[in-house]
Amino acid sequence: MIKPPDKMEWNTAALSAKGRTYLDDNLSFEKIAAQVIKYATVISTLIEPYHDAPHGEEDGRQIIFVVHVGLKTCDLLYNAPDGMRGRYWQSPDHGFAATKQLIAGLTPKLISCADAHRPMPPDGVGPMSAECIKVSLGSVSAKMWPREYDGKWLFEDDQLDVPRWKNNEDRAKTHVGWWRQSPISGDLEVKGALIGIDKTEYIPPRKRDRSWQIYTYGFT
């Protein structure tokens, strides 16, 4: 059952930027996702190797798309009670399903861009056909998140108040308190799964509990 957090569980009142009352408009995830899909413009595409791959998985690579959706839409996706993080707040499974829904909705646009502007892999990395790109985007560990870095850090300190994430900060091993920050670029990254030449999916151990990390700490 979908039940977004209430104002005691997800308080946007102290967020820093003025005019962000749209975060309290009770937009459903479906409406937010529709905005993301409608406004998404692909601005870059690249193929990344599997860095620090274990033995036998050195052929792993992934497709990465950067898409611009505008700051308001990005903010809604990240900070609205029924946005993507709001779905992870409900449960790891709800967050995972929301991520899959968004990537699936964006996939036709992403594939079209990749077909028109075939991304070139770096030296030593195998190319990715349209079929491989679809497999990468449709695999379990494919993910999306606001763009974090482009020569500078693309988040800034903010004041979202989520008691669970606040109470769990002492348990976090990395990125303590980062859940409070908000994106400032209006860009999202869609990262396909790492897959081998034979389309086998590789999931680094540190990524296997990603949904639980966001549910527990609000960041990963």
Coordinates of N, CA and C in Angstrom, one line a residue:
M1 N 0.8 -1.2 0.0 CA 0.0 0.0 0.0 C 0.9 1.2 0.0
I2 N 0.6 2.2 -0.9 CA 1.3 3.4 -0.9 C 0.8 4.4 0.1
K3 N 1.7 4.9 1.0 CA 1.3 5.8 2.0 C 2.4 6.8 2.2
P4 N 2.4 8.0 1.5 CA 3.5 8.9 1.7 C 3.7 9.4 3.1
P5 N 4.8 9.8 3.5 CA 5.0 10.4 4.9 C 4.2 11.6 5.1
D6 N 3.7 11.8 6.3 CA 3.0 13.0 6.7 C 4.0 14.1 7.1
K7 N 3.4 15.2 7.5 CA 4.3 16.4 7.8 C 5.1 16.2 9.0
M8 N 4.8 15.3 9.9 CA 5.6 15.0 11.1 C 6.8 14.1 10.7
E9 N 6.6 13.3 9.6 CA 7.6 12.4 9.2 C 8.5 13.0 8.1
W10 N 8.0 14.0 7.5 CA 8.7 14.6 6.3 C 8.3 16.1 6.2
N11 N 9.1 16.9 6.9 CA 8.8 18.3 7.1 C 9.7 19.2 6.2
T12 N 9.0 19.9 5.2 CA 9.7 20.7 4.3 C 9.7 22.2 4.7
A13 N 9.1 22.5 5.8 CA 8.9 23.9 6.2 C 10.2 24.7 6.3
A14 N 11.3 24.1 6.6 CA 12.5 24.9 6.8 C 13.5 24.8 5.6
L15 N 13.0 24.3 4.5 CA 13.9 24.3 3.3 C 14.3 25.7 2.9
S16 N 15.5 25.8 2.5 CA 16.1 27.1 2.4 C 15.6 28.0 1.3
A17 N 15.3 27.5 0.1 CA 15.0 28.3 -1.0 C 13.5 28.7 -0.9
K18 N 13.3 30.0 -1.2 CA 11.9 30.5 -1.2 C 11.1 30.0 -2.4
G19 N 9.8 30.0 -2.3 CA 8.9 29.7 -3.4 C 8.8 28.2 -3.7
R20 N 9.3 27.3 -2.7 CA 9.2 25.9 -2.9 C 7.9 25.3 -2.3
T21 N 6.9 26.1 -2.3 CA 5.6 25.6 -1.8 C 5.1 24.4 -2.6
Y22 N 5.6 24.3 -3.9 CA 5.1 23.2 -4.7 C 5.5 21.8 -4.1
L23 N 6.4 21.8 -3.2 CA 6.7 20.5 -2.5 C 5.6 20.0 -1.6
D24 N 4.7 20.9 -1.2 CA 3.6 20.6 -0.3 C 2.3 20.5 -1.1
D25 N 2.4 20.4 -2.4 CA 1.2 20.3 -3.3 C 0.6 18.9 -3.4
N26 N 1.2 18.0 -2.6 CA 0.7 16.6 -2.6 C 0.7 15.9 -4.0
L27 N 1.7 16.3 -4.8 CA 1.8 15.6 -6.1 C 2.1 14.1 -5.9
S28 N 1.5 13.3 -6.6 CA 1.7 11.8 -6.5 C 3.0 11.5 -7.3
F29 N 3.6 10.4 -6.9 CA 4.8 10.0 -7.6 C 4.6 9.9 -9.1
E30 N 3.4 9.4 -9.5 CA 3.1 9.2 -10.9 C 3.1 10.5 -11.7
K31 N 2.6 11.6 -11.0 CA 2.6 12.9 -11.7 C 4.0 13.5 -11.7
I32 N 4.8 13.3 -10.7 CA 6.2 13.7 -10.7 C 7.0 13.0 -11.8
A33 N 6.8 11.7 -11.8 CA 7.5 10.9 -12.9 C 7.1 11.3 -14.3
A34 N 5.8 11.6 -14.5 CA 5.4 12.1 -15.8 C 6.1 13.4 -16.2
Q35 N 6.3 14.3 -15.2 CA 7.1 15.5 -15.5 C 8.5 15.2 -15.9
V36 N 9.1 14.3 -15.1 CA 10.5 13.9 -15.4 C 10.6 13.4 -16.8
I37 N 9.7 12.5 -17.2 CA 9.8 11.9 -18.6 C 9.5 12.9 -19.6
K38 N 8.5 13.8 -19.4 CA 8.2 14.8 -20.3 C 9.3 15.8 -20.6
Y39 N 9.9 16.3 -19.6 CA 10.9 17.3 -19.7 C 12.4 16.8 -19.9
A40 N 12.6 15.6 -19.8 CA 14.0 15.1 -19.8 C 14.6 15.3 -21.2
T41 N 15.7 16.0 -21.2 CA 16.5 16.2 -22.4 C 17.9 15.6 -22.1
V42 N 18.3 14.7 -23.0 CA 19.6 14.0 -22.8 C 20.7 15.0 -23.2
I43 N 21.7 15.2 -22.2 CA 22.8 16.2 -22.5 C 24.1 15.5 -22.6
S44 N 24.2 14.2 -22.2 CA 25.5 13.5 -22.4 C 25.2 12.0 -22.3
T45 N 26.1 11.2 -23.0 CA 26.0 9.8 -22.9 C 27.4 9.3 -22.9
L46 N 27.7 8.3 -22.0 CA 29.0 7.8 -22.0 C 29.0 6.3 -21.5
I47 N 30.1 5.6 -21.8 CA 30.2 4.2 -21.4 C 31.4 4.2 -20.4
E48 N 31.1 3.6 -19.2 CA 32.1 3.6 -18.1 C 32.5 2.1 -17.9
P49 N 33.8 1.9 -17.7 CA 34.3 0.5 -17.3 C 33.9 0.2 -15.9
Y50 N 34.1 -1.0 -15.5 CA 33.9 -1.5 -14.2 C 35.2 -1.3 -13.4
H51 N 35.3 -0.1 -12.7 CA 36.5 0.2 -12.0 C 36.7 -0.8 -10.8
D52 N 37.9 -1.2 -10.6 CA 38.2 -2.1 -9.5 C 37.4 -3.4 -9.6
A53 N 37.2 -3.9 -10.8 CA 36.4 -5.1 -11.0 C 37.2 -6.3 -10.4
P54 N 36.5 -7.2 -9.8 CA 37.1 -8.5 -9.3 C 37.5 -9.4 -10.5
H55 N 38.3 -10.3 -10.2 CA 38.7 -11.3 -11.3 C 37.5 -11.9 -11.9
G56 N 37.5 -11.9 -13.2 CA 36.5 -12.5 -14.0 C 35.4 -11.6 -14.4
E57 N 35.4 -10.3 -13.9 CA 34.4 -9.4 -14.2 C 35.0 -8.1 -14.9
E58 N 36.2 -8.3 -15.4 CA 36.9 -7.1 -16.0 C 36.2 -6.6 -17.2
D59 N 35.4 -7.4 -17.9 CA 34.7 -6.9 -19.1 C 33.4 -6.1 -18.8
G60 N 33.2 -5.9 -17.5 CA 32.0 -5.1 -17.2 C 32.0 -3.7 -17.6
R61 N 30.9 -3.2 -18.1 CA 30.8 -1.7 -18.4 C 29.3 -1.3 -18.3
Q62 N 29.1 0.0 -18.2 CA 27.8 0.5 -18.0 C 27.5 1.7 -18.9
I63 N 26.3 1.9 -19.2 CA 25.9 3.1 -19.9 C 25.4 4.1 -18.9
I64 N 25.8 5.4 -19.1 CA 25.4 6.5 -18.2 C 24.9 7.6 -19.1
F65 N 23.7 8.0 -18.7 CA 23.1 9.2 -19.4 C 22.9 10.3 -18.4
V66 N 23.2 11.5 -18.8 CA 22.9 12.7 -18.0 C 21.7 13.4 -18.7
V67 N 20.6 13.6 -18.0 CA 19.4 14.2 -18.5 C 19.1 15.5 -17.7
H68 N 18.7 16.5 -18.4 CA 18.2 17.7 -17.8 C 16.7 17.7 -17.7
V69 N 16.2 18.0 -16.5 CA 14.7 18.0 -16.3 C 14.3 19.4 -15.8
G70 N 15.2 20.2 -15.4 CA 14.9 21.5 -14.8 C 14.9 21.4 -13.2
L71 N 15.3 22.4 -12.6 CA 15.5 22.4 -11.1 C 14.2 22.0 -10.4
K72 N 13.1 22.6 -10.7 CA 11.8 22.3 -10.0 C 11.5 20.9 -10.1
T73 N 11.5 20.3 -11.3 CA 11.2 18.9 -11.4 C 12.2 18.0 -10.7
C74 N 13.5 18.3 -10.7 CA 14.5 17.6 -10.0 C 14.2 17.7 -8.5
D75 N 13.9 18.8 -8.0 CA 13.6 19.1 -6.6 C 12.4 18.3 -6.2
L76 N 11.3 18.3 -7.0 CA 10.1 17.5 -6.7 C 10.5 16.0 -6.6
L77 N 11.3 15.5 -7.5 CA 11.6 14.1 -7.5 C 12.4 13.7 -6.2
Y78 N 13.2 14.6 -5.8 CA 14.1 14.4 -4.7 C 13.5 14.7 -3.3
N79 N 12.8 15.8 -3.2 CA 12.4 16.3 -1.9 C 10.9 16.2 -1.6
A80 N 10.0 16.0 -2.6 CA 8.6 15.9 -2.4 C 8.3 14.6 -1.6
P81 N 7.3 14.7 -0.7 CA 6.9 13.5 0.1 C 6.7 12.2 -0.7
D82 N 6.1 12.4 -1.8 CA 5.9 11.2 -2.7 C 6.8 11.2 -3.9
G83 N 7.9 11.8 -3.8 CA 8.9 11.7 -4.8 C 9.7 10.4 -4.7
M84 N 10.8 10.3 -5.4 CA 11.6 9.1 -5.4 C 12.1 8.7 -4.0
R85 N 12.7 9.7 -3.3 CA 13.2 9.4 -2.0 C 12.0 9.1 -1.0
G86 N 10.9 9.8 -1.3 CA 9.7 9.5 -0.5 C 9.2 8.1 -0.6
R87 N 9.4 7.5 -1.8 CA 9.1 6.1 -2.0 C 10.1 5.2 -1.3
Y88 N 11.4 5.6 -1.3 CA 12.4 4.8 -0.6 C 12.1 4.9 0.9
W89 N 11.6 6.1 1.4 CA 11.2 6.2 2.8 C 10.2 5.2 3.2
Q90 N 9.2 4.9 2.3 CA 8.2 4.0 2.6 C 8.8 2.6 2.8
S91 N 9.6 2.1 1.9 CA 10.3 0.8 2.0 C 11.3 0.7 0.9
P92 N 12.3 -0.1 1.1 CA 13.3 -0.3 0.0 C 12.6 -0.8 -1.3
D93 N 11.6 -1.7 -1.1 CA 10.9 -2.2 -2.3 C 10.1 -1.1 -3.0
H94 N 9.4 -0.2 -2.3 CA 8.7 0.9 -3.0 C 9.7 1.8 -3.7
G95 N 10.8 2.1 -3.1 CA 11.8 2.9 -3.8 C 12.4 2.2 -5.0
F96 N 12.7 0.9 -4.9 CA 13.2 0.2 -6.0 C 12.2 0.2 -7.2
A97 N 10.9 0.0 -6.9 CA 9.9 -0.1 -7.9 C 9.7 1.3 -8.6
A98 N 9.8 2.4 -7.8 CA 9.7 3.7 -8.3 C 10.9 4.0 -9.3
T99 N 12.1 3.6 -8.9 CA 13.3 3.8 -9.8 C 13.1 3.0 -11.1
K100 N 12.6 1.7 -11.0 CA 12.4 1.0 -12.2 C 11.3 1.6 -13.1
Q101 N 10.3 2.1 -12.5 CA 9.2 2.8 -13.3 C 9.8 4.0 -14.0
L102 N 10.6 4.8 -13.4 CA 11.1 6.0 -14.0 C 12.1 5.6 -15.1
I103 N 13.0 4.7 -14.9 CA 13.9 4.3 -15.9 C 13.2 3.7 -17.1
A104 N 12.2 2.9 -16.9 CA 11.4 2.3 -18.0 C 10.7 3.4 -18.8
G105 N 10.2 4.4 -18.1 CA 9.6 5.5 -18.8 C 10.5 6.3 -19.7
L106 N 11.8 6.4 -19.2 CA 12.8 7.2 -19.9 C 13.5 6.4 -21.0
T107 N 13.4 5.1 -20.9 CA 14.3 4.2 -21.8 C 14.1 4.5 -23.3
P108 N 12.8 4.7 -23.8 CA 12.7 5.0 -25.3 C 13.5 6.2 -25.7
K109 N 13.4 7.3 -24.9 CA 14.1 8.5 -25.2 C 15.7 8.3 -25.1
L110 N 16.1 7.5 -24.1 CA 17.5 7.3 -23.9 C 18.1 6.4 -25.1
I111 N 17.3 5.4 -25.5 CA 17.8 4.5 -26.6 C 17.8 5.3 -27.9
S112 N 16.8 6.2 -28.1 CA 16.8 7.0 -29.3 C 18.0 7.9 -29.4
C113 N 18.4 8.5 -28.3 CA 19.6 9.3 -28.2 C 20.8 8.5 -28.5
A114 N 20.9 7.3 -27.9 CA 22.1 6.5 -28.1 C 22.2 6.0 -29.5
D115 N 21.1 5.7 -30.2 CA 21.1 5.3 -31.6 C 21.6 6.5 -32.5
A116 N 21.2 7.7 -32.1 CA 21.6 8.8 -33.0 C 23.0 9.3 -32.7
H117 N 23.5 9.1 -31.5 CA 24.8 9.5 -31.1 C 25.5 8.4 -30.3
R118 N 25.9 7.4 -31.1 CA 26.5 6.2 -30.4 C 27.6 6.5 -29.5
P119 N 27.5 6.2 -28.2 CA 28.6 6.6 -27.3 C 29.8 5.7 -27.6
M120 N 31.0 6.3 -27.6 CA 32.2 5.6 -27.8 C 32.9 5.2 -26.5
P121 N 33.2 3.9 -26.3 CA 33.8 3.4 -25.1 C 35.2 3.9 -25.0
P122 N 35.8 4.0 -23.8 CA 37.2 4.3 -23.6 C 38.0 3.1 -24.1
D123 N 39.3 3.4 -24.3 CA 40.2 2.3 -24.7 C 40.1 1.1 -23.7
G124 N 40.1 -0.1 -24.3 CA 40.1 -1.3 -23.5 C 38.7 -1.7 -23.1
V125 N 37.7 -1.0 -23.4 CA 36.3 -1.3 -23.0 C 35.5 -1.7 -24.2
G126 N 34.7 -2.8 -24.0 CA 33.9 -3.2 -25.1 C 32.8 -2.3 -25.5
P127 N 32.4 -2.2 -26.8 CA 31.3 -1.3 -27.2 C 30.0 -1.9 -26.6
M128 N 29.0 -1.0 -26.7 CA 27.6 -1.4 -26.3 C 26.6 -1.2 -27.4
S129 N 26.1 -2.3 -27.9 CA 25.0 -2.3 -28.9 C 23.8 -1.7 -28.3
A130 N 22.8 -1.4 -29.1 CA 21.5 -1.0 -28.6 C 20.9 -2.0 -27.7
E131 N 21.1 -3.3 -28.1 CA 20.5 -4.4 -27.2 C 21.2 -4.4 -25.9
C132 N 22.6 -4.2 -25.9 CA 23.3 -4.2 -24.6 C 22.9 -3.0 -23.7
I133 N 22.6 -1.9 -24.3 CA 22.2 -0.7 -23.6 C 20.8 -1.0 -23.0
K134 N 19.9 -1.6 -23.7 CA 18.6 -2.0 -23.2 C 18.7 -2.9 -22.0
V135 N 19.6 -3.9 -22.1 CA 19.8 -4.8 -21.0 C 20.4 -4.1 -19.8
S136 N 21.4 -3.2 -20.0 CA 21.9 -2.4 -18.9 C 20.9 -1.6 -18.2
L137 N 20.0 -0.9 -19.0 CA 19.0 -0.1 -18.4 C 17.9 -0.9 -17.7
G138 N 17.7 -2.1 -18.2 CA 16.6 -2.9 -17.6 C 17.0 -3.8 -16.5
S139 N 18.3 -3.9 -16.2 CA 18.7 -4.8 -15.2 C 18.5 -4.3 -13.7
V140 N 18.6 -5.2 -12.8 CA 18.2 -5.0 -11.4 C 19.0 -3.8 -10.8
S141 N 20.2 -3.6 -11.1 CA 21.0 -2.6 -10.4 C 21.1 -1.3 -11.2
A142 N 20.3 -1.1 -12.3 CA 20.3 0.2 -12.9 C 19.6 1.2 -11.9
K143 N 20.1 2.4 -12.0 CA 19.6 3.4 -11.0 C 19.6 4.8 -11.6
M144 N 18.9 5.7 -10.9 CA 19.0 7.1 -11.2 C 19.0 8.0 -10.0
W145 N 19.5 9.2 -10.1 CA 19.7 10.0 -8.9 C 20.1 11.4 -9.5
P146 N 19.8 12.5 -8.7 CA 20.3 13.8 -9.2 C 21.8 13.7 -9.4
R147 N 22.2 14.4 -10.4 CA 23.7 14.5 -10.7 C 24.4 15.1 -9.6
E148 N 25.5 14.5 -9.2 CA 26.2 14.9 -8.0 C 27.4 15.8 -8.3
Y149 N 28.0 15.6 -9.4 CA 29.3 16.3 -9.6 C 29.5 16.6 -11.1
D150 N 30.0 17.8 -11.4 CA 30.3 18.2 -12.7 C 31.4 19.3 -12.6
G151 N 32.6 19.0 -12.2 CA 33.6 19.9 -11.9 C 33.4 20.6 -10.5
K152 N 32.2 20.5 -10.0 CA 31.9 21.0 -8.6 C 30.8 20.2 -8.1
W153 N 30.6 20.2 -6.8 CA 29.6 19.5 -6.1 C 28.2 20.2 -6.4
L154 N 27.3 19.4 -6.9 CA 26.0 19.9 -7.4 C 24.9 19.8 -6.4
F155 N 25.2 19.7 -5.1 CA 24.2 19.8 -4.0 C 24.6 20.9 -3.0
E156 N 23.6 21.4 -2.3 CA 23.9 22.4 -1.3 C 23.2 22.0 0.0
D157 N 23.7 22.5 1.2 CA 23.1 22.3 2.4 C 21.6 22.8 2.5
D158 N 20.8 22.0 3.1 CA 19.3 22.4 3.1 C 18.8 21.9 4.4
Q159 N 17.5 22.0 4.6 CA 16.9 21.8 6.0 C 15.7 20.9 5.9
L160 N 15.6 19.9 5.0 CA 14.6 18.9 5.1 C 14.7 18.2 6.4
D161 N 13.5 18.0 7.1 CA 13.5 17.4 8.4 C 12.8 16.0 8.3
V162 N 13.6 14.9 8.3 CA 13.0 13.6 8.3 C 13.6 12.9 9.5
P163 N 12.7 12.7 10.6 CA 13.2 12.1 11.9 C 14.0 10.8 11.7
R164 N 13.5 9.9 10.9 CA 14.2 8.6 10.8 C 15.6 8.8 10.3
W165 N 15.8 9.6 9.3 CA 17.1 9.8 8.8 C 18.0 10.5 9.8
K166 N 17.4 11.5 10.5 CA 18.2 12.2 11.5 C 18.6 11.2 12.6
N167 N 17.7 10.4 13.0 CA 18.0 9.4 14.1 C 19.0 8.4 13.8
N168 N 19.1 8.1 12.5 CA 20.0 7.0 12.0 C 21.4 7.5 11.7
E169 N 21.6 8.8 11.8 CA 22.9 9.4 11.3 C 24.1 8.7 12.1
D170 N 23.9 8.4 13.4 CA 25.0 7.9 14.1 C 25.4 6.5 13.6
R171 N 24.5 5.8 12.9 CA 24.8 4.5 12.4 C 25.5 4.5 11.0
A172 N 25.4 5.6 10.3 CA 25.9 5.7 9.0 C 27.4 5.6 9.0
K173 N 28.0 4.8 8.1 CA 29.4 4.7 8.0 C 30.0 5.7 7.0
T174 N 29.3 6.2 6.1 CA 29.7 7.2 5.1 C 28.6 8.2 4.8
H175 N 29.0 9.3 4.3 CA 28.0 10.3 3.8 C 27.0 10.7 4.9
V176 N 27.6 10.9 6.1 CA 26.8 11.3 7.3 C 26.1 12.6 7.0
G177 N 24.8 12.7 7.2 CA 24.1 14.0 7.0 C 23.9 14.4 5.6
W178 N 24.3 13.7 4.6 CA 24.2 14.1 3.2 C 22.7 14.2 2.8
W179 N 21.9 13.5 3.5 CA 20.5 13.4 3.1 C 19.8 14.8 3.2
R180 N 20.4 15.7 4.0 CA 19.9 17.1 4.1 C 20.1 18.0 2.9
Q181 N 21.1 17.6 2.1 CA 21.4 18.5 1.0 C 20.4 18.3 -0.2
S182 N 20.3 19.4 -1.0 CA 19.4 19.4 -2.1 C 20.1 19.6 -3.4
P183 N 19.7 19.1 -4.5 CA 20.4 19.3 -5.8 C 20.2 20.7 -6.3
I184 N 21.1 21.2 -7.0 CA 21.1 22.6 -7.5 C 21.2 22.7 -9.0
S185 N 21.3 21.5 -9.7 CA 21.6 21.6 -11.2 C 20.4 21.4 -12.1
G186 N 19.4 20.7 -11.6 CA 18.3 20.3 -12.4 C 18.6 19.1 -13.4
D187 N 19.8 18.4 -13.1 CA 20.2 17.3 -13.9 C 20.0 16.0 -13.1
L188 N 19.7 14.9 -13.9 CA 19.7 13.6 -13.3 C 20.7 12.7 -14.0
E189 N 21.2 11.7 -13.3 CA 22.0 10.7 -14.0 C 21.2 9.4 -14.0
V190 N 21.2 8.7 -15.1 CA 20.6 7.4 -15.3 C 21.8 6.5 -15.6
K191 N 22.0 5.6 -14.6 CA 23.2 4.7 -14.7 C 22.7 3.2 -14.9
G192 N 23.0 2.7 -16.1 CA 22.6 1.3 -16.3 C 23.5 0.4 -15.4
A193 N 23.1 -0.9 -15.4 CA 23.8 -1.8 -14.6 C 25.1 -2.1 -15.3
L194 N 26.1 -2.6 -14.6 CA 27.4 -3.1 -15.1 C 27.1 -4.4 -15.8
I195 N 27.4 -4.6 -17.0 CA 27.2 -5.9 -17.7 C 28.4 -6.3 -18.5
G196 N 28.6 -7.6 -18.5 CA 29.7 -8.2 -19.3 C 29.4 -8.3 -20.8
I197 N 30.4 -8.7 -21.5 CA 30.2 -8.9 -23.0 C 29.0 -9.8 -23.3
D198 N 28.8 -10.8 -22.4 CA 27.7 -11.8 -22.6 C 26.4 -11.4 -22.0
K199 N 26.4 -10.1 -21.5 CA 25.2 -9.5 -20.9 C 25.0 -9.9 -19.5
T200 N 25.9 -10.6 -18.9 CA 25.8 -10.9 -17.4 C 25.9 -9.7 -16.6
E201 N 25.0 -9.5 -15.6 CA 25.0 -8.4 -14.8 C 26.0 -8.6 -13.6
Y202 N 26.8 -7.5 -13.4 CA 27.7 -7.5 -12.2 C 27.3 -6.5 -11.2
I203 N 27.2 -6.8 -10.0 CA 26.7 -5.9 -8.9 C 27.8 -5.8 -7.9
P204 N 28.5 -4.7 -7.8 CA 29.6 -4.6 -6.7 C 29.0 -4.8 -5.3
P205 N 29.7 -5.4 -4.4 CA 29.1 -5.7 -3.1 C 28.6 -4.5 -2.4
R206 N 29.2 -3.3 -2.5 CA 28.8 -2.1 -1.8 C 27.5 -1.6 -2.3
K207 N 27.1 -2.1 -3.5 CA 25.8 -1.6 -4.1 C 24.6 -2.5 -3.9
R208 N 24.9 -3.6 -3.3 CA 23.8 -4.6 -3.2 C 22.7 -4.3 -2.2
D209 N 23.0 -3.4 -1.3 CA 21.9 -2.9 -0.4 C 21.6 -1.5 -0.6
R210 N 21.7 -1.0 -1.8 CA 21.5 0.4 -2.1 C 20.1 0.9 -1.6
S211 N 19.1 0.1 -1.9 CA 17.7 0.5 -1.6 C 17.6 0.6 -0.1
W212 N 18.2 -0.3 0.7 CA 18.1 -0.2 2.1 C 18.8 1.0 2.7
Q213 N 20.0 1.3 2.0 CA 20.7 2.5 2.5 C 19.9 3.8 2.4
I214 N 19.2 3.9 1.2 CA 18.3 5.1 1.1 C 17.2 5.1 2.0
Y215 N 16.6 4.0 2.2 CA 15.5 3.8 3.2 C 15.9 4.2 4.6
T216 N 17.1 3.8 5.0 CA 17.6 4.0 6.3 C 18.2 5.4 6.5
Y217 N 19.0 5.9 5.5 CA 19.8 7.1 5.7 C 19.4 8.2 4.8
G218 N 18.6 8.0 3.8 CA 18.2 9.0 2.9 C 19.2 9.4 1.8
F219 N 20.3 8.6 1.8 CA 21.3 8.9 0.8 C 22.1 7.6 0.6
T220 N 22.9 7.5 -0.4 CA 23.7 6.3 -0.7 C 25.0 6.7 -1.3

